[in-house]
């Protein structure tokens, strides 16, 4: 067997969905969660790829955080990549805005 | 005891929330449901107060429909009033658009 996990804490490369492939129902469902809204707001306030998965200030455990980030990937909201042992994140703001104009702005305006 | 229900099939007047009092999380949660999206689309295609609760083409029973309409009222999306034995509905499009610009348009564009 190969040792694909050597040096890393993630088992497999993350699977992504482009916003163009996302339905409005999937997008709304992904956004309709307080933890995921918090993740999006933190990512929006950070440079691309600056945030590791462990850097978010959300009140959930590692497994739940992994699930929330998976939902965000599946809705075209977050892109992830592995850099050695770290998995880093970016908000797909431009692509998502092109698909759902104004939706992220509503989430980010914070009222 | 008074007989408030005389002549009507609804027990109490519906309680409403104005869109200005609705959080973005509540709005997104209300919209992130296929039955509620269908209700909103049907209301958007009808004149105000033209639709009775029984007129919607959704695959749910009466109790579930009542719940969905309650969620929509609570998110400032739907207004209801009783006209004799009938409860009729309108989409609060203008008020909701003022609070969450563009959000209903995304739901109604249908892709």
Short mmCIF file of C-alpha atoms in Angstrom, two decimals:
data_model
loop_
_atom_site.label_atom_id
_atom_site.label_comp_id
_atom_site.label_asym_id
_atom_site.label_seq_id
_atom_site.Cartn_x
_atom_site.Cartn_y
_atom_site.Cartn_z
CA UNK A 1 0.00 0.00 0.00
CA UNK A 2 1.13 3.51 -0.66
CA UNK A 3 1.43 5.99 2.11
CA UNK A 4 -0.53 8.88 0.67
CA UNK A 5 -1.07 10.46 4.06
CA UNK A 6 2.60 10.77 4.86
CA UNK A 7 3.27 14.17 6.31
CA UNK A 8 -0.37 15.27 6.10
CA UNK A 9 -3.41 15.14 8.34
CA UNK A 10 -5.93 14.90 5.49
CA UNK A 11 -6.73 11.61 3.84
CA UNK A 12 -7.63 12.66 0.32
CA UNK A 13 -7.49 15.77 -1.80
CA UNK A 14 -10.64 17.86 -1.38
CA UNK A 15 -13.36 17.59 -4.04
CA UNK A 16 -14.67 20.87 -5.41
CA UNK A 17 -17.77 22.05 -7.22
CA UNK A 18 -17.63 25.17 -9.39
CA UNK A 19 -20.34 27.74 -8.61
CA UNK A 20 -21.62 27.45 -12.18
CA UNK A 21 -22.70 23.89 -11.34
CA UNK A 22 -24.54 24.91 -8.17
CA UNK A 23 -28.32 25.37 -7.90
CA UNK A 24 -29.80 28.28 -5.98
CA UNK A 25 -31.26 25.79 -3.49
CA UNK A 26 -27.81 24.31 -2.82
CA UNK A 27 -26.31 27.78 -2.46
CA UNK A 28 -29.01 28.95 -0.04
CA UNK A 29 -28.80 25.73 1.99
CA UNK A 30 -25.04 26.11 2.33
CA UNK A 31 -25.38 29.71 3.48
CA UNK A 32 -28.28 29.13 5.88
CA UNK A 33 -26.12 28.09 8.81
CA UNK A 34 -24.51 30.30 11.47
CA UNK A 35 -21.22 28.39 11.57
CA UNK A 36 -20.85 28.49 7.80
CA UNK A 37 -21.72 32.19 7.72
CA UNK A 38 -18.96 32.77 10.29
CA UNK A 39 -16.47 30.78 8.19
CA UNK A 40 -17.38 32.82 5.11
CA UNK A 41 -17.02 36.11 6.98
CA UNK A 42 -13.60 35.13 8.31
CA UNK A 43 -12.45 34.04 4.86
CA UNK A 44 -13.75 37.27 3.33
CA UNK A 45 -11.59 39.19 5.76
CA UNK A 46 -8.43 37.24 4.92
CA UNK A 47 -6.18 36.92 1.90
CA UNK A 48 -6.63 33.89 -0.36
CA UNK A 49 -4.94 30.78 1.06
CA UNK A 50 -4.05 32.59 4.29
CA UNK A 51 -6.38 30.56 6.51
CA UNK A 52 -5.72 27.04 7.71
CA UNK A 53 -8.65 24.91 8.81
CA UNK A 54 -7.54 25.23 12.43
CA UNK A 55 -7.52 29.02 12.34
CA UNK A 56 -11.28 29.62 12.34
CA UNK A 57 -13.01 30.91 15.45
CA UNK A 58 -16.08 28.67 15.37
CA UNK A 59 -17.61 26.71 18.26
CA UNK A 60 -17.48 23.27 16.67
CA UNK A 61 -15.16 20.27 16.77
CA UNK A 62 -12.83 19.10 14.05
CA UNK A 63 -15.26 16.64 12.45
CA UNK A 64 -18.08 19.17 12.34
CA UNK A 65 -15.75 21.81 10.92
CA UNK A 66 -14.68 19.39 8.22
CA UNK A 67 -18.33 18.76 7.37
CA UNK A 68 -19.12 22.48 7.18
CA UNK A 69 -16.15 23.09 4.89
CA UNK A 70 -17.26 20.19 2.71
CA UNK A 71 -20.72 21.76 2.37
CA UNK A 72 -19.10 25.08 1.41
CA UNK A 73 -16.92 23.34 -1.20
CA UNK A 74 -19.99 21.60 -2.61
CA UNK A 75 -21.77 24.92 -3.00
CA UNK A 76 -18.86 26.52 -4.84
CA UNK A 77 -18.10 28.84 -1.94
CA UNK A 78 -14.73 27.61 -0.72
CA UNK A 79 -11.64 26.21 -2.39
CA UNK A 80 -9.07 24.22 -0.45
CA UNK A 81 -5.60 22.95 -1.17
CA UNK A 82 -2.96 21.11 0.77
CA UNK A 83 0.39 22.74 1.41
CA UNK A 84 2.49 20.05 3.03
CA UNK A 85 0.76 19.19 6.28
CA UNK A 86 -1.57 22.20 6.15
CA UNK A 87 -4.88 22.54 4.36
CA UNK A 88 -5.52 26.14 3.40
CA UNK A 89 -8.65 27.87 2.21
CA UNK A 90 -9.93 30.65 0.02
CA UNK A 91 -13.38 32.14 -0.54
CA UNK A 92 -14.38 31.78 -4.21
CA UNK A 93 -15.80 35.26 -4.12
CA UNK A 94 -15.46 36.28 -7.75
CA UNK A 95 -16.78 33.02 -9.21
CA UNK A 96 -19.64 32.81 -6.72
CA UNK A 97 -20.58 36.47 -7.28
CA UNK A 98 -20.72 35.85 -11.02
CA UNK A 99 -23.16 33.00 -10.51
CA UNK A 100 -25.27 34.53 -7.70
CA UNK A 101 -24.89 38.31 -7.87
CA UNK A 102 -25.34 40.05 -4.55
CA UNK A 103 -25.84 36.92 -2.45
CA UNK A 104 -22.46 36.97 -0.71
CA UNK A 105 -22.79 40.70 -0.14
CA UNK A 106 -25.99 40.08 1.83
CA UNK A 107 -24.25 37.48 3.98
CA UNK A 108 -21.20 39.65 4.53
CA UNK A 109 -22.92 42.92 5.35
CA UNK A 110 -23.63 41.49 8.79
CA UNK A 111 -27.03 42.74 9.82
CA UNK B 1 -66.52 31.20 25.36
CA UNK B 2 -66.64 33.07 22.12
CA UNK B 3 -66.74 31.27 18.87
CA UNK B 4 -63.91 32.89 17.02
CA UNK B 5 -63.62 30.07 14.54
CA UNK B 6 -67.19 30.31 13.32
CA UNK B 7 -67.31 30.16 9.57
CA UNK B 8 -63.56 29.73 9.19
CA UNK B 9 -61.12 26.85 8.98
CA UNK B 10 -58.27 28.75 10.66
CA UNK B 11 -58.02 28.99 14.42
CA UNK B 12 -56.31 32.32 14.92
CA UNK B 13 -55.28 35.29 12.84
CA UNK B 14 -51.82 34.76 11.32
CA UNK B 15 -48.83 36.39 13.03
CA UNK B 16 -46.50 38.34 10.77
CA UNK B 17 -42.92 39.57 10.89
CA UNK B 18 -41.87 42.58 8.83
CA UNK B 19 -38.78 41.98 6.67
CA UNK B 20 -37.01 44.82 8.49
CA UNK B 21 -37.04 42.64 11.62
CA UNK B 22 -35.60 39.58 9.84
CA UNK B 23 -31.94 38.49 10.01
CA UNK B 24 -30.14 37.28 6.92
CA UNK B 25 -29.86 33.83 8.53
CA UNK B 26 -33.62 33.65 9.01
CA UNK B 27 -34.22 34.81 5.44
CA UNK B 28 -31.78 32.27 3.98
CA UNK B 29 -33.18 29.46 6.12
CA UNK B 30 -36.71 30.25 4.98
CA UNK B 31 -35.68 30.25 1.34
CA UNK B 32 -33.49 27.12 1.51
CA UNK B 33 -36.35 24.68 0.98
CA UNK B 34 -37.78 23.37 -2.29
CA UNK B 35 -41.41 23.54 -1.18
CA UNK B 36 -41.05 27.10 0.05
CA UNK B 37 -39.28 28.12 -3.14
CA UNK B 38 -42.20 26.69 -5.10
CA UNK B 39 -44.70 28.61 -2.97
CA UNK B 40 -42.76 31.84 -3.53
CA UNK B 41 -42.58 31.26 -7.27
CA UNK B 42 -46.32 30.63 -7.48
CA UNK B 43 -47.06 33.72 -5.42
CA UNK B 44 -44.73 35.81 -7.56
CA UNK B 45 -46.73 34.77 -10.61
CA UNK B 46 -50.08 35.71 -9.07
CA UNK B 47 -51.75 38.95 -8.07
CA UNK B 48 -51.70 39.93 -4.38
CA UNK B 49 -54.36 38.09 -2.37
CA UNK B 50 -55.32 35.96 -5.37
CA UNK B 51 -54.04 32.69 -3.93
CA UNK B 52 -55.78 30.66 -1.26
CA UNK B 53 -53.75 28.22 0.79
CA UNK B 54 -55.37 25.32 -1.02
CA UNK B 55 -54.39 26.60 -4.47
CA UNK B 56 -50.66 25.81 -4.35
CA UNK B 57 -49.25 22.95 -6.38
CA UNK B 58 -46.90 21.50 -3.76
CA UNK B 59 -46.49 17.84 -2.75
CA UNK B 60 -47.20 18.24 0.96
CA UNK B 61 -50.21 17.81 3.23
CA UNK B 62 -52.23 20.53 4.89
CA UNK B 63 -50.26 20.57 8.17
CA UNK B 64 -46.91 20.74 6.41
CA UNK B 65 -48.18 23.47 4.09
CA UNK B 66 -49.34 25.44 7.12
CA UNK B 67 -45.87 25.09 8.65
CA UNK B 68 -44.13 26.22 5.46
CA UNK B 69 -46.38 29.28 5.22
CA UNK B 70 -45.69 30.05 8.87
CA UNK B 71 -41.94 29.97 8.17
CA UNK B 72 -42.44 32.31 5.20
CA UNK B 73 -44.50 34.71 7.35
CA UNK B 74 -41.77 34.64 10.01
CA UNK B 75 -39.16 35.59 7.44
CA UNK B 76 -41.18 38.52 6.13
CA UNK B 77 -41.81 36.81 2.82
CA UNK B 78 -45.55 36.18 2.90
CA UNK B 79 -48.54 38.06 4.24
CA UNK B 80 -51.84 36.33 4.89
CA UNK B 81 -55.34 37.47 5.72
CA UNK B 82 -58.67 35.81 6.22
CA UNK B 83 -61.54 36.62 3.91
CA UNK B 84 -64.52 34.85 5.42
CA UNK B 85 -63.69 31.15 5.30
CA UNK B 86 -60.70 31.62 3.00
CA UNK B 87 -57.13 32.51 3.94
CA UNK B 88 -55.44 34.36 1.11
CA UNK B 89 -51.77 35.18 0.52
CA UNK B 90 -49.46 37.72 -0.99
CA UNK B 91 -45.71 37.82 -1.54
CA UNK B 92 -44.17 40.79 0.32
CA UNK B 93 -41.96 41.46 -2.63
CA UNK B 94 -41.37 45.17 -2.31
CA UNK B 95 -40.70 45.13 1.46
CA UNK B 96 -38.47 42.04 1.23
CA UNK B 97 -36.54 43.47 -1.73
CA UNK B 98 -35.88 46.64 0.22
CA UNK B 99 -34.40 44.62 3.08
CA UNK B 100 -32.51 41.99 1.03
CA UNK B 101 -31.87 43.45 -2.44
CA UNK B 102 -31.57 40.83 -5.15
CA UNK B 103 -32.30 37.81 -2.99
CA UNK B 104 -35.81 37.13 -4.27
CA UNK B 105 -34.62 37.69 -7.82
CA UNK B 106 -32.10 34.86 -7.41
CA UNK B 107 -34.82 32.54 -6.13
CA UNK B 108 -37.26 33.52 -8.86
CA UNK B 109 -34.93 33.34 -11.82
CA UNK B 110 -35.25 29.58 -11.66
CA UNK B 111 -31.87 28.13 -12.58
#
